[in-house]
Short mmCIF file of C-alpha atoms and ligand atoms in Angstrom, two decimals:
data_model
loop_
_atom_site.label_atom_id
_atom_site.label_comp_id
_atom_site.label_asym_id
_atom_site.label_seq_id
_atom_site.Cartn_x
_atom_site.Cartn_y
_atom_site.Cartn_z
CA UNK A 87 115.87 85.66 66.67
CA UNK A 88 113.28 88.62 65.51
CA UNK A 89 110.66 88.51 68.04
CA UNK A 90 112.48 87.81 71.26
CA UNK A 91 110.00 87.04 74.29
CA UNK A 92 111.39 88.26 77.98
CA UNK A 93 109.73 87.72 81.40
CA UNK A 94 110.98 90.33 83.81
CA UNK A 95 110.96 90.50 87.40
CA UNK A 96 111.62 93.65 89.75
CA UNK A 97 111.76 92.98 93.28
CA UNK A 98 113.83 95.90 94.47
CA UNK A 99 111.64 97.50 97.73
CA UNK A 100 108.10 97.28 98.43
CA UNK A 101 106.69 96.30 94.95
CA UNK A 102 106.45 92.68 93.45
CA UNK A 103 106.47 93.07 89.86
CA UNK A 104 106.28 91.05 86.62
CA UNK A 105 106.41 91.97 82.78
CA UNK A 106 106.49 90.22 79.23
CA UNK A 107 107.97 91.89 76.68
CA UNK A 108 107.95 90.81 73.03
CA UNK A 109 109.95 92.25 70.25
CA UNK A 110 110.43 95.44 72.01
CA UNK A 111 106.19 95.93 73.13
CA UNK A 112 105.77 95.96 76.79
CA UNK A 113 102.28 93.39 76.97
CA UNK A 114 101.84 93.90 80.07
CA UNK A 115 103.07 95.32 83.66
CA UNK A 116 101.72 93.11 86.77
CA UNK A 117 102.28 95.14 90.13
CA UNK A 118 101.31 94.00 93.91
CA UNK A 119 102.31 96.19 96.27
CA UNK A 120 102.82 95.71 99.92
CA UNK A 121 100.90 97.11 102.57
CA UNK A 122 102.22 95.54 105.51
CA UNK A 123 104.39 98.46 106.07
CA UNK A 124 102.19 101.27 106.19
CA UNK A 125 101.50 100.95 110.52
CA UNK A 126 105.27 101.24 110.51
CA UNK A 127 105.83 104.42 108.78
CA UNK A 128 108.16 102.63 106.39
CA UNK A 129 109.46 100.01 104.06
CA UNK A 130 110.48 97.35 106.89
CA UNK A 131 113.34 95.34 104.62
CA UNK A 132 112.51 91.66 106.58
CA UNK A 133 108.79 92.48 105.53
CA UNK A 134 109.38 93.73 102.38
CA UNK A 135 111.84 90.18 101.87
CA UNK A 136 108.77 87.79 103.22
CA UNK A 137 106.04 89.33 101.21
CA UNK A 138 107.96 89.27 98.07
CA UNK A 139 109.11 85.84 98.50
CA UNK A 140 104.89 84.77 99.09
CA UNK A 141 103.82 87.12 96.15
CA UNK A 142 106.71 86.45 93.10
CA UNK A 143 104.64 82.93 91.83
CA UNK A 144 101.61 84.54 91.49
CA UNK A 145 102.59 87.83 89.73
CA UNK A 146 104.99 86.04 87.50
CA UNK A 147 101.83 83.36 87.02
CA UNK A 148 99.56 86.29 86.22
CA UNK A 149 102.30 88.22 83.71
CA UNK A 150 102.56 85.29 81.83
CA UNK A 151 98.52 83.82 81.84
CA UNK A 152 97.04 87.56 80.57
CA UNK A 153 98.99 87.47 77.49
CA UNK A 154 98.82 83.56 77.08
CA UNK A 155 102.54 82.97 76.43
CA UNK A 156 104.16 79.80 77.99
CA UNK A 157 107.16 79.38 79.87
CA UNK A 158 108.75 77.39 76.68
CA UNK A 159 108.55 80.68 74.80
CA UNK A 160 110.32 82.49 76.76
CA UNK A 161 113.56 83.24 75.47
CA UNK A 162 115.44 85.06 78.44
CA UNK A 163 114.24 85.84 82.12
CA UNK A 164 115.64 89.17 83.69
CA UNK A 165 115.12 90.87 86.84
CA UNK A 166 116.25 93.90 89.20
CA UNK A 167 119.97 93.36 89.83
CA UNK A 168 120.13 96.66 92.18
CA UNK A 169 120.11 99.17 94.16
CA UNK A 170 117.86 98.07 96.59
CA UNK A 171 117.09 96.20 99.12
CA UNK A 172 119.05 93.04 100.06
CA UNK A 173 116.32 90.43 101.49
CA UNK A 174 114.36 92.16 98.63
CA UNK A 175 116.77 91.74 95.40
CA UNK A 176 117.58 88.05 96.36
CA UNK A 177 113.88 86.81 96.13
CA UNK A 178 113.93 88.44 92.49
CA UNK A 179 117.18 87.03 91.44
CA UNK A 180 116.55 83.70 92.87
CA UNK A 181 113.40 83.40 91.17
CA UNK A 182 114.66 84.48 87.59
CA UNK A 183 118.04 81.89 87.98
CA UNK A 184 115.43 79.19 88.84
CA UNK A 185 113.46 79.96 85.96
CA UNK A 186 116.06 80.42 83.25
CA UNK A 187 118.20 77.14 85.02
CA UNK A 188 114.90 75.40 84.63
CA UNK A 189 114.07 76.56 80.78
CA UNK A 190 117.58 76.70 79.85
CA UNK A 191 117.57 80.41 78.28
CA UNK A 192 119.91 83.32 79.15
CA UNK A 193 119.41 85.31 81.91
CA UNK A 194 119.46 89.31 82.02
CA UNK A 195 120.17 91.56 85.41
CA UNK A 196 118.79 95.06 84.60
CA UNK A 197 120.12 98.27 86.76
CA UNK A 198 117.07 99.19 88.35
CA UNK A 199 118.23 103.45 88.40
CA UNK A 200 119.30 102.58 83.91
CA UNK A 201 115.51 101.21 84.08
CA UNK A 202 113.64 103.66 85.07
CA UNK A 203 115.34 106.04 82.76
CA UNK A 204 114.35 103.58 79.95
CA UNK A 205 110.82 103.32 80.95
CA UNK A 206 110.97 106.38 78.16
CA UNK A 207 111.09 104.04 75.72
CA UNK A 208 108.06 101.95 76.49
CA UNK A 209 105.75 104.20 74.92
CA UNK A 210 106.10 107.06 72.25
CA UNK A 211 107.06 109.99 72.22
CA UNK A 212 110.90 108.36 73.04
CA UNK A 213 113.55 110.65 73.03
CA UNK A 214 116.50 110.68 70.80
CA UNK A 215 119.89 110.93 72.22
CA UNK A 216 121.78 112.01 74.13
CA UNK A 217 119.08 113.56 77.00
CA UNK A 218 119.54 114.23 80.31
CA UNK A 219 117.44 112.91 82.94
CA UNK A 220 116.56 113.60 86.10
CA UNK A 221 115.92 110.60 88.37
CA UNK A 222 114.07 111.30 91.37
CA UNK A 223 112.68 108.42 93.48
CA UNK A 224 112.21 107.28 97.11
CA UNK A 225 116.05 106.14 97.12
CA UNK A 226 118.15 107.97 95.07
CA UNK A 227 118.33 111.71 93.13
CA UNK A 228 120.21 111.53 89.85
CA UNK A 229 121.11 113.86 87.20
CA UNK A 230 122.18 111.93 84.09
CA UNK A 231 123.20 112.41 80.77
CA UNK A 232 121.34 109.33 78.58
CA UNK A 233 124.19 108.74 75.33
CA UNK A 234 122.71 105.64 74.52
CA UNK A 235 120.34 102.76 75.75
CA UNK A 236 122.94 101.20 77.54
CA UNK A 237 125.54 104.23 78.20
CA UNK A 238 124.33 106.43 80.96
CA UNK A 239 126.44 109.22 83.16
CA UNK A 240 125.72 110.19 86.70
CA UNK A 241 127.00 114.14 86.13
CA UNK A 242 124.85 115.21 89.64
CA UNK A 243 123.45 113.21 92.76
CA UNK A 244 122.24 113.49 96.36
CA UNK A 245 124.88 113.84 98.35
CA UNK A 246 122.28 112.74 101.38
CA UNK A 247 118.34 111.89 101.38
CA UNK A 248 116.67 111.28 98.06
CA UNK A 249 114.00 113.92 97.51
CA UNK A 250 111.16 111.26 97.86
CA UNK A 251 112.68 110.35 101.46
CA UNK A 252 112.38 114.49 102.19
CA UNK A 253 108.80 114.35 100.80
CA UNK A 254 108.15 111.46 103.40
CA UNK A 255 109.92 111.99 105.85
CA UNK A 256 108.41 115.53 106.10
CA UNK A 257 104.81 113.82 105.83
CA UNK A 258 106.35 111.23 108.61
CA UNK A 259 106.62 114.21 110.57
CA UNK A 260 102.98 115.47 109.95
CA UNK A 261 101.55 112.49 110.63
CA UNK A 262 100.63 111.14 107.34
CA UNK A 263 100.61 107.45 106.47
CA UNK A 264 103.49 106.14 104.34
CA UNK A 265 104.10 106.65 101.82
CA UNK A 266 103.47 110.34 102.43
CA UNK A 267 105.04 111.86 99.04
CA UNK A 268 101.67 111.08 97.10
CA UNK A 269 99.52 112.99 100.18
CA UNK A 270 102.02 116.19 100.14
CA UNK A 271 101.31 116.47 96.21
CA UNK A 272 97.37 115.78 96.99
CA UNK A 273 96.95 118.59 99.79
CA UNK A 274 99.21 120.72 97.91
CA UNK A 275 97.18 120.63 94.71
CA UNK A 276 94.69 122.57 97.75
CA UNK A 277 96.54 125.31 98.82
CA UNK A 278 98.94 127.98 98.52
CA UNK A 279 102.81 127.75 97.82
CA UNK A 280 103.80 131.44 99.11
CA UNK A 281 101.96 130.36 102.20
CA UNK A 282 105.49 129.94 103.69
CA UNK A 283 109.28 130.06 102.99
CA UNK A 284 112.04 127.55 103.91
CA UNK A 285 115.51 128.61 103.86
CA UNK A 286 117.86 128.04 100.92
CA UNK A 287 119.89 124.88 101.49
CA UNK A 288 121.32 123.92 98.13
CA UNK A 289 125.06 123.21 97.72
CA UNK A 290 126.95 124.62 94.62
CA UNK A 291 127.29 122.49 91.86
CA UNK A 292 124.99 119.76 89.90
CA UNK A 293 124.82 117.66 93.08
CA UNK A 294 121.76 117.70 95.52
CA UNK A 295 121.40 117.73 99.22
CA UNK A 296 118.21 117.44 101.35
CA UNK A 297 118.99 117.24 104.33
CA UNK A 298 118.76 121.06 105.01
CA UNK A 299 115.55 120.92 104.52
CA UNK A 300 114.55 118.21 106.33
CA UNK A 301 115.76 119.69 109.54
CA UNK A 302 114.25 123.19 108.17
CA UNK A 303 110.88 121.67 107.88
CA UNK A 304 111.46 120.13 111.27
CA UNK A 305 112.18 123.19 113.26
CA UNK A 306 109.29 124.93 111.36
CA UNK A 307 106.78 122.75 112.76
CA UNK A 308 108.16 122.54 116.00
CA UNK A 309 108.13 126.44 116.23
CA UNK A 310 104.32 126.66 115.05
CA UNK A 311 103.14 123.57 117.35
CA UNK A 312 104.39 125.65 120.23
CA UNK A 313 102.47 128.53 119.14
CA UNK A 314 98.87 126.44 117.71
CA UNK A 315 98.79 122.59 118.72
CA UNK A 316 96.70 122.03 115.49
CA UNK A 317 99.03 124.25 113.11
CA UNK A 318 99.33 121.29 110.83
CA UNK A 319 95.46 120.17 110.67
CA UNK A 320 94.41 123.61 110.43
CA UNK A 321 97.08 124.42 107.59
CA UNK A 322 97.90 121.45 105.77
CA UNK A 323 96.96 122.28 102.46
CA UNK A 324 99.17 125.74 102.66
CA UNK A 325 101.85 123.82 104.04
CA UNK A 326 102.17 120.99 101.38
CA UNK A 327 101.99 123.34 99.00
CA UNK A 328 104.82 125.59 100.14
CA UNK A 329 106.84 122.77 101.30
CA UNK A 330 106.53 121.26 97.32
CA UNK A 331 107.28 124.31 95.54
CA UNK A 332 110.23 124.18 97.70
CA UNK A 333 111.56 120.90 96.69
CA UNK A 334 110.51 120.75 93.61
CA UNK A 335 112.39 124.02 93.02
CA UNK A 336 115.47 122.92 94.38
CA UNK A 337 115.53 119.83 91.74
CA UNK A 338 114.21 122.71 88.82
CA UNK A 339 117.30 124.75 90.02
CA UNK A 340 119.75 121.72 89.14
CA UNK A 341 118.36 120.75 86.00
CA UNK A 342 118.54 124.23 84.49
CA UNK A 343 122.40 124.14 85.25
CA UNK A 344 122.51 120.68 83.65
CA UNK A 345 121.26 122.47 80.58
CA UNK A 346 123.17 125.39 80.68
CA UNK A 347 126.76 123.15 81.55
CA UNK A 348 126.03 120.30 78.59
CA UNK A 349 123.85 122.22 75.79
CA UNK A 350 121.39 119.50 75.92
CA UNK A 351 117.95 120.63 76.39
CA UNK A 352 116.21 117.23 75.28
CA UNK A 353 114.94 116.47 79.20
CA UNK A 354 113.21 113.87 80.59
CA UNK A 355 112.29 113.10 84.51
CA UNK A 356 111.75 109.45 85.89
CA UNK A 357 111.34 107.23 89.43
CA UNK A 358 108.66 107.78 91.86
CA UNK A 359 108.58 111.60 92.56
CA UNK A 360 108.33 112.05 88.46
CA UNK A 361 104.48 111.48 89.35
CA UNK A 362 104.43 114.65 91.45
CA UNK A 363 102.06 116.68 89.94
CA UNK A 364 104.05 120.28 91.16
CA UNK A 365 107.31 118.64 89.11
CA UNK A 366 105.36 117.59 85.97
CA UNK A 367 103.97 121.45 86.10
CA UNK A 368 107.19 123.16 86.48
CA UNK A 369 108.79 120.87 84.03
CA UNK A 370 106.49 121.63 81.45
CA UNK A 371 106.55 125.56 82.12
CA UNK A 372 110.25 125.61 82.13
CA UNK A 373 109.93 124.13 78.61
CA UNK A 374 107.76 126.81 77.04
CA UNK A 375 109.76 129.59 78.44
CA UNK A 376 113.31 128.11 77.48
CA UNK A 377 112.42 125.83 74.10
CA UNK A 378 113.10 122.51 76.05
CA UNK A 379 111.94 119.26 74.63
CA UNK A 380 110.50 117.26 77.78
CA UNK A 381 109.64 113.81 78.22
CA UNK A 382 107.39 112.92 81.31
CA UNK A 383 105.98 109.07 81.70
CA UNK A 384 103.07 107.88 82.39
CA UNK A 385 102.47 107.78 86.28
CA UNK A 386 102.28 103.72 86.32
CA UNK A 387 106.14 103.62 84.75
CA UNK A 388 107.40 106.56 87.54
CA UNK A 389 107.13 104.68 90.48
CA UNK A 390 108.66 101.15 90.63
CA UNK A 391 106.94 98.14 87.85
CA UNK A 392 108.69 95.40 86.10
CA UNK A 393 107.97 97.13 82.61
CA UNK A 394 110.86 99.16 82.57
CA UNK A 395 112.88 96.03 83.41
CA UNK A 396 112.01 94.74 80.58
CA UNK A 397 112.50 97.62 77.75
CA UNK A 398 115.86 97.52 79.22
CA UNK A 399 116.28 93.39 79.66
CA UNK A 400 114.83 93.96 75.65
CA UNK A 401 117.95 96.31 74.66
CA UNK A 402 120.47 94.28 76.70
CA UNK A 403 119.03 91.33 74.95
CA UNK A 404 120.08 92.57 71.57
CA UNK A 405 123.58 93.62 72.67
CA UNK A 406 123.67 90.21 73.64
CA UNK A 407 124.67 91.24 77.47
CA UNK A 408 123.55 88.19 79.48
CA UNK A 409 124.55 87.79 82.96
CA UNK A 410 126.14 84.27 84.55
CA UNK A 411 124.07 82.04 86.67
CA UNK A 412 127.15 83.29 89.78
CA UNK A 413 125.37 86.83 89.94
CA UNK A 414 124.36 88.33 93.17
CA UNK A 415 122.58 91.40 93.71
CA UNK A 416 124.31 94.32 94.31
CA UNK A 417 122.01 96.58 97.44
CA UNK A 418 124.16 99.83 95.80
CA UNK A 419 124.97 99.28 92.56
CA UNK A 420 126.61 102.50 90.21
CA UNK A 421 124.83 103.29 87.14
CA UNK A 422 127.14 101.81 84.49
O1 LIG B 1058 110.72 104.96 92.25
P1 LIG B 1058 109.98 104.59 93.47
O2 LIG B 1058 108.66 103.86 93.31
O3 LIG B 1058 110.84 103.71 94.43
C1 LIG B 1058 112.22 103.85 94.56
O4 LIG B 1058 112.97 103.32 93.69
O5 LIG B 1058 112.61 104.54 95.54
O6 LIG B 1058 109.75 105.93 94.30
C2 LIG B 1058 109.01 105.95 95.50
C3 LIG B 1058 109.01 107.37 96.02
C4 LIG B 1058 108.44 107.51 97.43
O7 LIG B 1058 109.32 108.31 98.19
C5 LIG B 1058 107.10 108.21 97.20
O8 LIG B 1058 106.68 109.00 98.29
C6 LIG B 1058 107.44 109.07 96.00
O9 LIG B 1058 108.22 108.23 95.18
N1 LIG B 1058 106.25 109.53 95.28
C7 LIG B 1058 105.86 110.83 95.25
C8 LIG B 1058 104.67 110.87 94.48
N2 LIG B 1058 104.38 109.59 94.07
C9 LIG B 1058 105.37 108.79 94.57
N3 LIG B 1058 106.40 111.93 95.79
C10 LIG B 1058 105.79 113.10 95.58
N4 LIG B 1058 104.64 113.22 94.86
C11 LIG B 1058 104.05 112.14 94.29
N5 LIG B 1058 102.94 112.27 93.58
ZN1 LIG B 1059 112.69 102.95 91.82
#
């Protein structure tokens, strides 16, 4: 088959998402998000499960009506396997089994952490192996070394929080809405990062831990409230600001002993947080001063879409990896 057609599905948290894929060319990338959880400060997973399971026909509908394919041309369904949510995964995987049961064509489970690695090679410039990447999103904080489209190693991770739960769980604690990552970066973009200093609280080593900070940040407003009630609506912007220089340095810290330990400066960031406008920056400065070749995505393939499902559905696809019609999600699933 030359021009194989894939519908995929990613289901994983908060975001109901479809894609069609042909011969390799993302068509399209169909994304409803939920707001229910927003008054809750939080993805709520029972929500998150109801709202997927009420949105799935109408985004995979709308996938497949704006580029005009039918269901009889698909020629393989795949969706979000894992990590992620339980309630959440199961609509996904449900829905693609009925759908590739029901059209008789193979069926594809993607790792959702492999995926949004590959969503560098959706659009050009793609980068030629091996590269390491740096995976920051609201649930997880990889360092990985890319050897191929389908062979990736973990060499660093959190050993805690991901760095987008520090980002909102520090804007949880200012009062922001949820989620409060994109707000930090917005307020930041406002004011100054020497404003204030957090203490150092990396650990040795290519693995990451946030947790430090988190309590940092915590005793730091605590300690100004007593002093000025309205320290943090009098000094947001200088705040954010300090508060993301400080994370993303601790992430800029790690990758720059990736580098150094595996000689590969080809480097690429992906998931959520790679839409932070302080990491792009100091991503791209790094690169002048030290000769690195960086690869940065466009912000609608950072944060969680069903396009990156299916470049990677697309490269399973021609290994011929299908999965049985037995598979269950996995909520934490290893990179492979
Ligand atoms: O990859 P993603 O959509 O979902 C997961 O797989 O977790 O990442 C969501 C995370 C959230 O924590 C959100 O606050 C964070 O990405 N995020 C940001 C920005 N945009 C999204 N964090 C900091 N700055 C941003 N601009
Ligand atoms: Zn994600």
């Amino acid at each position: 088959m030359t021009q194989p057609i894939i519908l995929a599905i990613e289901s994983s948290c908060d975001e109901t998402s479809a894609s069609v894929i042909q011969a390799g060319k993302v068509l399209n990338n169909v994304i409803a998000s939920q707001t229910v959880h927003q008054k809750y400060g939080g993805v709520v997973p029972e929500l998150a499960s109801r709202a997927h399971q009420q949105q799935i026909h109408h985004v995979v509908n709308e996938a497949l009506a704006a580029t005009g394919i039918l269901t009889n041309q698909l020629n393989a369904i795949a969706f979000t396997r894992g990590p992620g949510l339980l309630g959440s995964l199961l609509v996904g995987v449900s829905f693609a089994k009925g759908m590739a049961l029901g059209l008789q064509v193979p069926l594809i489970d993607v790792n959702h952490m492999e995926a949004h690695v590959l969503a560098h090679f959706i659009d050009d410039p793609k980068p030629a192996f091996p590269f390491l990447c740096l995976t920051v999103s609201g649930g997880h904080t990889q360092l990985v070394v890319v050897h191929d489209y389908l062979h990736m190693e973990v060499i660093g991770e959190t050993r805690d929080d991901a760095i987008g739960e520090a980002f909102d769980k520090a804007a949880k604690m200012m009062d922001f809405p949820y989620p409060g990552g994109p707000l930090i970066d917005r307020f930041a973009q406002e004011g100054n990062a020497k404003a204030y200093s957090f203490p150092h609280t990396s650990i040795p080593g290519l693995d990451f831990s946030f947790s430090g900070i988190k309590t940092a940040f915590l005793y730091f407003l605590r300690d100004n409230k007593n002093t000025e009630p309205r320290f943090v609506e009098l000094n947001k912007q200088n705040i954010c600001a300090s508060l993301q220089a400080h994370l993303v340095n601790m992430v800029m810290e790690k990758l720059k002993l990736a580098v150094d330990q595996t000689g590969i400066n080809r480097v690429a960031i992906a998931g959520g947080v790679a839409a932070n406008s302080g990491l792009r920056k100091s991503l791209q400065t790094q690169a002048n001063q030290s000769g690195w070749d960086v690869f940065i995505p466009r912000f609608e393939y950072c944060t969680d879409n069903a396009a990156m499902i299916a470049i990677a559905a697309h490269y399973k696809f021609e290994a011929k990896r299908f999965a049985s019609l037995n598979v269950a999600p996995l909520a934490n699933l290893a990179i492979s």
